[in-house]
PDB file of C-alpha atoms in Angstrom:
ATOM      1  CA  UNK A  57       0.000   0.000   0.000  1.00 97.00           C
ATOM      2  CA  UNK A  58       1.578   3.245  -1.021  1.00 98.00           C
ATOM      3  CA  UNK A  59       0.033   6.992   0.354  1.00 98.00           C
ATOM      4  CA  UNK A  60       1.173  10.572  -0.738  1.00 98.00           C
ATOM      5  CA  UNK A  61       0.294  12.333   2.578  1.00 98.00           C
ATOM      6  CA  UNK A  62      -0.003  16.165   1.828  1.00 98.00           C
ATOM      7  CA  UNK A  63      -0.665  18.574   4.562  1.00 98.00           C
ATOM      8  CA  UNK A  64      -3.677  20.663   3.532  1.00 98.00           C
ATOM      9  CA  UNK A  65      -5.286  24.374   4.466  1.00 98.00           C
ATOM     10  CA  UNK A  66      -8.591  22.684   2.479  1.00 98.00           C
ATOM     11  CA  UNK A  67      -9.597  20.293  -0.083  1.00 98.00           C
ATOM     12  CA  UNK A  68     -12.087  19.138  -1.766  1.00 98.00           C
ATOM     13  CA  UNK A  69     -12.828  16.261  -4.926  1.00 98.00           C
ATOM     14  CA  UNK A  70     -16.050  17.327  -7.723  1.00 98.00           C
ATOM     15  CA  UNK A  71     -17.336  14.335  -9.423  1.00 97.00           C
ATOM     16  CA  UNK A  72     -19.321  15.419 -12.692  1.00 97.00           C
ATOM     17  CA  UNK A  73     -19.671  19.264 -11.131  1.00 97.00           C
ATOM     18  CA  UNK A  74     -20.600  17.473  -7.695  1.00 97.00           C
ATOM     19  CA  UNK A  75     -18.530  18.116  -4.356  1.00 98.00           C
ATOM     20  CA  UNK A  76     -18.164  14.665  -3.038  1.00 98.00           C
ATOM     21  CA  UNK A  77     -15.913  15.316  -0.312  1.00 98.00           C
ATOM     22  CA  UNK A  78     -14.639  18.664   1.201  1.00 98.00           C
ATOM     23  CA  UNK A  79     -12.500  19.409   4.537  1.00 98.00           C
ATOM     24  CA  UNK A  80     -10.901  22.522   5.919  1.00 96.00           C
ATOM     25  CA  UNK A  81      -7.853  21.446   7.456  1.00 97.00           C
ATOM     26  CA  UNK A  82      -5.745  18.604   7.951  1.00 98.00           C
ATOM     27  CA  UNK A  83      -4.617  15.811   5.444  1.00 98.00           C
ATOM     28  CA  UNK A  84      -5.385  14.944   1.665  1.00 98.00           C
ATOM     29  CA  UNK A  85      -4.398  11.601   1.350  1.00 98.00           C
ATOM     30  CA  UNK A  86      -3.725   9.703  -2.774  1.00 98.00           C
ATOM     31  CA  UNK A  87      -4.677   5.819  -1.653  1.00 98.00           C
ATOM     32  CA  UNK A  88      -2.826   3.303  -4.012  1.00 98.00           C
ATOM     33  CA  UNK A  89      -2.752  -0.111  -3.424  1.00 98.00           C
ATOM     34  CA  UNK A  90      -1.493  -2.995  -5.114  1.00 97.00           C
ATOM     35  CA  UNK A  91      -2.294  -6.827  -5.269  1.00 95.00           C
ATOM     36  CA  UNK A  92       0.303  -8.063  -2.421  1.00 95.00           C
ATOM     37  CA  UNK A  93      -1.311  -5.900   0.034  1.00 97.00           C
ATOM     38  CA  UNK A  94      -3.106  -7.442   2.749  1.00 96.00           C
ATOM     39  CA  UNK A  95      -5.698  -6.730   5.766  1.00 96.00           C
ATOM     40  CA  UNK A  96      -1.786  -6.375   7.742  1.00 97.00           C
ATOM     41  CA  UNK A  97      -0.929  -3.275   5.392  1.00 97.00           C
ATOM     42  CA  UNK A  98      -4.516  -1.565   5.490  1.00 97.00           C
ATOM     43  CA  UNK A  99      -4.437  -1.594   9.365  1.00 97.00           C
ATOM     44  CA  UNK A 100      -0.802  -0.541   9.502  1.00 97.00           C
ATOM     45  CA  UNK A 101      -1.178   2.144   6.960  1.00 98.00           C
ATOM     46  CA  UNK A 102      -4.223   3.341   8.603  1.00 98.00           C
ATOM     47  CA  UNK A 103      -2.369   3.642  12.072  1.00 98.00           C
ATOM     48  CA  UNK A 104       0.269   5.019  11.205  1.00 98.00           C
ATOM     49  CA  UNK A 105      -1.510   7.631   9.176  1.00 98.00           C
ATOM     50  CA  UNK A 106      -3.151   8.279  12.510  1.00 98.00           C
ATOM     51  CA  UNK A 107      -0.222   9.314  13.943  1.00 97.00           C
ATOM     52  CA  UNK A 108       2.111  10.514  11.602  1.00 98.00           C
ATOM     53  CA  UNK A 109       3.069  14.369  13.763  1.00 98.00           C
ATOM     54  CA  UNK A 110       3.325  16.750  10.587  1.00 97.00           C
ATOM     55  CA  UNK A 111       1.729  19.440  11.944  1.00 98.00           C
ATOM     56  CA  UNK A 112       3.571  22.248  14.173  1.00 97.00           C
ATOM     57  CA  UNK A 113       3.212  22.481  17.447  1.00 97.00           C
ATOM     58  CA  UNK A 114       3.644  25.864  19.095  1.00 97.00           C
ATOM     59  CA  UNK A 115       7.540  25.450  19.101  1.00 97.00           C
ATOM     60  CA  UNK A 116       7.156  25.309  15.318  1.00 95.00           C
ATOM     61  CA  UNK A 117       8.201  21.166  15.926  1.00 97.00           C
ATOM     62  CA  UNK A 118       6.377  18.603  13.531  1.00 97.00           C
ATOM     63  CA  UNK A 119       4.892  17.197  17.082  1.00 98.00           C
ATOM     64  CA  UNK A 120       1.177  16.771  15.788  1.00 98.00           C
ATOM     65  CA  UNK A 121      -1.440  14.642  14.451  1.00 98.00           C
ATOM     66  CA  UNK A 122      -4.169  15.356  12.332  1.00 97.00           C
ATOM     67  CA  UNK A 123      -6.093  14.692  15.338  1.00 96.00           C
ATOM     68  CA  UNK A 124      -4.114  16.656  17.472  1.00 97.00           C
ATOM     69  CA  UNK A 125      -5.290  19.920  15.448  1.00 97.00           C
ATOM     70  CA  UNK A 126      -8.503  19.020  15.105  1.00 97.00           C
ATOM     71  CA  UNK A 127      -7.535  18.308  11.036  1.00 98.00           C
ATOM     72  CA  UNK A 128      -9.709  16.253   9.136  1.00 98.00           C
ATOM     73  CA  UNK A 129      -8.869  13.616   6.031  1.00 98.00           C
ATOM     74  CA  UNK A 130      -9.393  13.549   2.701  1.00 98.00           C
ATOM     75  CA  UNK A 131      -8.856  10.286   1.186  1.00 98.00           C
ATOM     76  CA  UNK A 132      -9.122   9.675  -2.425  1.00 98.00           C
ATOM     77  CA  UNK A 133      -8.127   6.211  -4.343  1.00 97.00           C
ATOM     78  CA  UNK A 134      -5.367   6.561  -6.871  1.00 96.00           C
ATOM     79  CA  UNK A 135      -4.387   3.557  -8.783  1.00 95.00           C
ATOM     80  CA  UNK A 136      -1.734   5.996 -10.849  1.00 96.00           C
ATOM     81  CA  UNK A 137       0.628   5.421  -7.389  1.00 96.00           C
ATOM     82  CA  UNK A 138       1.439   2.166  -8.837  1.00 96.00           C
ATOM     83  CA  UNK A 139       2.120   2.887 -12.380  1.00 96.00           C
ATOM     84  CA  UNK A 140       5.468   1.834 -13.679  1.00 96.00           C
ATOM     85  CA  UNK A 141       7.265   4.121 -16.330  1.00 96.00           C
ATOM     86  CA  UNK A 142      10.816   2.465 -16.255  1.00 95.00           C
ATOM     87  CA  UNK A 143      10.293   1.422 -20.067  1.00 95.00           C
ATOM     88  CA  UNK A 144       8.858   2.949 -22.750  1.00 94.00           C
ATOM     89  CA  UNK A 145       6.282   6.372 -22.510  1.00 95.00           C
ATOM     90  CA  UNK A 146       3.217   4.716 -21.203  1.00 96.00           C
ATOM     91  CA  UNK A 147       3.050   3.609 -17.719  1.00 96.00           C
ATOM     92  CA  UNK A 148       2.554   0.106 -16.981  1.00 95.00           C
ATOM     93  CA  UNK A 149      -0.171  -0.561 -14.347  1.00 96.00           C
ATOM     94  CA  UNK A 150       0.270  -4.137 -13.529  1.00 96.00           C
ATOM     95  CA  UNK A 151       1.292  -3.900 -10.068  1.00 96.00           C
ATOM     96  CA  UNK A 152      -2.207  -2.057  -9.230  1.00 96.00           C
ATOM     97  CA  UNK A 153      -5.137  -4.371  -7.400  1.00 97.00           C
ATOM     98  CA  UNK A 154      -8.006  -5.036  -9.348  1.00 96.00           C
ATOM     99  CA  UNK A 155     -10.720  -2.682  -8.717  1.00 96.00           C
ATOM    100  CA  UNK A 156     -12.688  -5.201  -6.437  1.00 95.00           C
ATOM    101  CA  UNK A 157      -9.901  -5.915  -4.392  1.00 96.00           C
ATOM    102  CA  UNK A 158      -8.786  -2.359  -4.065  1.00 97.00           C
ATOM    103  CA  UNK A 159     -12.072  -0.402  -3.201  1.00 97.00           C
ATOM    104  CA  UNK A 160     -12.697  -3.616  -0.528  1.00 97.00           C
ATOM    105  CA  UNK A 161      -9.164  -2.678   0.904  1.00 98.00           C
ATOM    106  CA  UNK A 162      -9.428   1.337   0.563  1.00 98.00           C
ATOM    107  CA  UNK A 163     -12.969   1.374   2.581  1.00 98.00           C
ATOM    108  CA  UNK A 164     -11.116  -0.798   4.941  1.00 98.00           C
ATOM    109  CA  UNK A 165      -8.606   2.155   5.239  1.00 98.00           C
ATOM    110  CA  UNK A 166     -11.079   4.707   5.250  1.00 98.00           C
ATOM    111  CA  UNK A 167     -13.084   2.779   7.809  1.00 98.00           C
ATOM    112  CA  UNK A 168      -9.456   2.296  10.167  1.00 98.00           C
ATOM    113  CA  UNK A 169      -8.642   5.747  10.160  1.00 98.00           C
ATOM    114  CA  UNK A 170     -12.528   6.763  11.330  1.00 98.00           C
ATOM    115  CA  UNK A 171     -12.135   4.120  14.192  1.00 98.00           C
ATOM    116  CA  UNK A 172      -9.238   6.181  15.396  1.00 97.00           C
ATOM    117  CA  UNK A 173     -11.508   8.903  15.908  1.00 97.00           C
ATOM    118  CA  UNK A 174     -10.594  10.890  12.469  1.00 98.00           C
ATOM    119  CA  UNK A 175     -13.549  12.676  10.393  1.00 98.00           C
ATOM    120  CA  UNK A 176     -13.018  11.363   6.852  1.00 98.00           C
ATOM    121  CA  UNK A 177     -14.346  12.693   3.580  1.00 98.00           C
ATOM    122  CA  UNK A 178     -13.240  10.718   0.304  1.00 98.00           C
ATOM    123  CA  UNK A 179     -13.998  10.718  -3.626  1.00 95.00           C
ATOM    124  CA  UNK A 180     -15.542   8.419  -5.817  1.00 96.00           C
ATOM    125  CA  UNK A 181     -13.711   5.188  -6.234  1.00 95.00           C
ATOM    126  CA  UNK A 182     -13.278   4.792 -10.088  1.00 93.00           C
ATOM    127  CA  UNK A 183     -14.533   7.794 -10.903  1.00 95.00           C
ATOM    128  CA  UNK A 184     -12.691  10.565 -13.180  1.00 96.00           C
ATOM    129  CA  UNK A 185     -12.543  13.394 -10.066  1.00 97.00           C
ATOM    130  CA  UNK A 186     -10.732  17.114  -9.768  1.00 98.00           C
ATOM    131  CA  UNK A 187      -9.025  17.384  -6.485  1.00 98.00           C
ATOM    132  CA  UNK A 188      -8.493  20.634  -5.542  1.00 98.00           C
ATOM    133  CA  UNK A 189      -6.315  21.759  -2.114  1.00 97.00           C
ATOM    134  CA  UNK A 190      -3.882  24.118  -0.606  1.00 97.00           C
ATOM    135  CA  UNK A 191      -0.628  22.399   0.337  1.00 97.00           C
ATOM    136  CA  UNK A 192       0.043  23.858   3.432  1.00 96.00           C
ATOM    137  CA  UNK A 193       3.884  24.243   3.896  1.00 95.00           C
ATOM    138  CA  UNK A 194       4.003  22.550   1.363  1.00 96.00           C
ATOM    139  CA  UNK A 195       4.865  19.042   3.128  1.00 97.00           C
ATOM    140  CA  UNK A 196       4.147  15.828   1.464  1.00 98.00           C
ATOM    141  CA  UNK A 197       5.179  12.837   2.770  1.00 98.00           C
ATOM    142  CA  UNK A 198       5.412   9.299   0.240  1.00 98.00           C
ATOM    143  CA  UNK A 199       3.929   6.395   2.862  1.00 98.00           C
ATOM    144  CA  UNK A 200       4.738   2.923   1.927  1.00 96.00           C
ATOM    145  CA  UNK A 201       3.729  -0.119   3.801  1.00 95.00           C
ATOM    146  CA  UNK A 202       6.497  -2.321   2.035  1.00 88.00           C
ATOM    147  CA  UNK A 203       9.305   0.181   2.501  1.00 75.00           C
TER     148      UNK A 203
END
């Protein structure tokens, strides 16, 4: 499972001139995942996603969590993450799950992260969306759960 955390000031994903999901604050988050990954990698991802301290704390430190700032989560599937461009101009997208499998594993995720007490908005699995957000810093952050 691989995760391009951005910090965000807000977000927000249109499907067909339709805001889907909006938050103000806290973390837009591109959800690839690929066949090997398991129930393991969807609980770890979501956990540590939970966690991760990227936002400043009054030091300037990165010593918060999303939750820690009140910051909510935008989660939108990408199956792009896993596209492979080492040969020739057109990426190779073997290495993504199959749709079922994925959007079974990225509610799962979804579904982790609101356990842990986290307000989550999301797109439109398979659906051709605009994401818009402000990257706040900017910090981005590449998450792998096979790294």
């Amino acid at each position: 499972m691989k995760v391009v955390v951005q910090r965000s000031k807000e977000a927000a994903v249109v499907v067909d001139g339709e805001t889907v999901g909006a938050i103000a604050k806290g973390l837009v988050l591109l959800v690839g995942i690929t066949h090997e990954d398991t129930d393991a990698d969807v609980r770890w991802m979501a956990d540590k996603i939970a966690g991760l301290r990227i936002f400043e704390d009054e030091s300037g430190k990165m010593n918060l969590s999303a939750a820690d700032v009140g910051g909510d989560i935008l989660s939108v599937s990408q199956f792009t993450l896993y596209g492979d461009c080492r040969k020739g101009r057109r990426p190779n997208f073997m290495a993504a799950a199959r749709p079922e499998q994925a959007e079974a594993q990225y509610e799962a995720f979804n579904d982790a992260l609101r356990a842990s007490g986290l307000k989550v908005e999301t797109g439109r699995f398979g659906a051709m969306m605009d994401v818009t957000f402000t990257n706040w810093g900017p910090v981005t952050l590449i998450v792998d759960s096979k790294a």
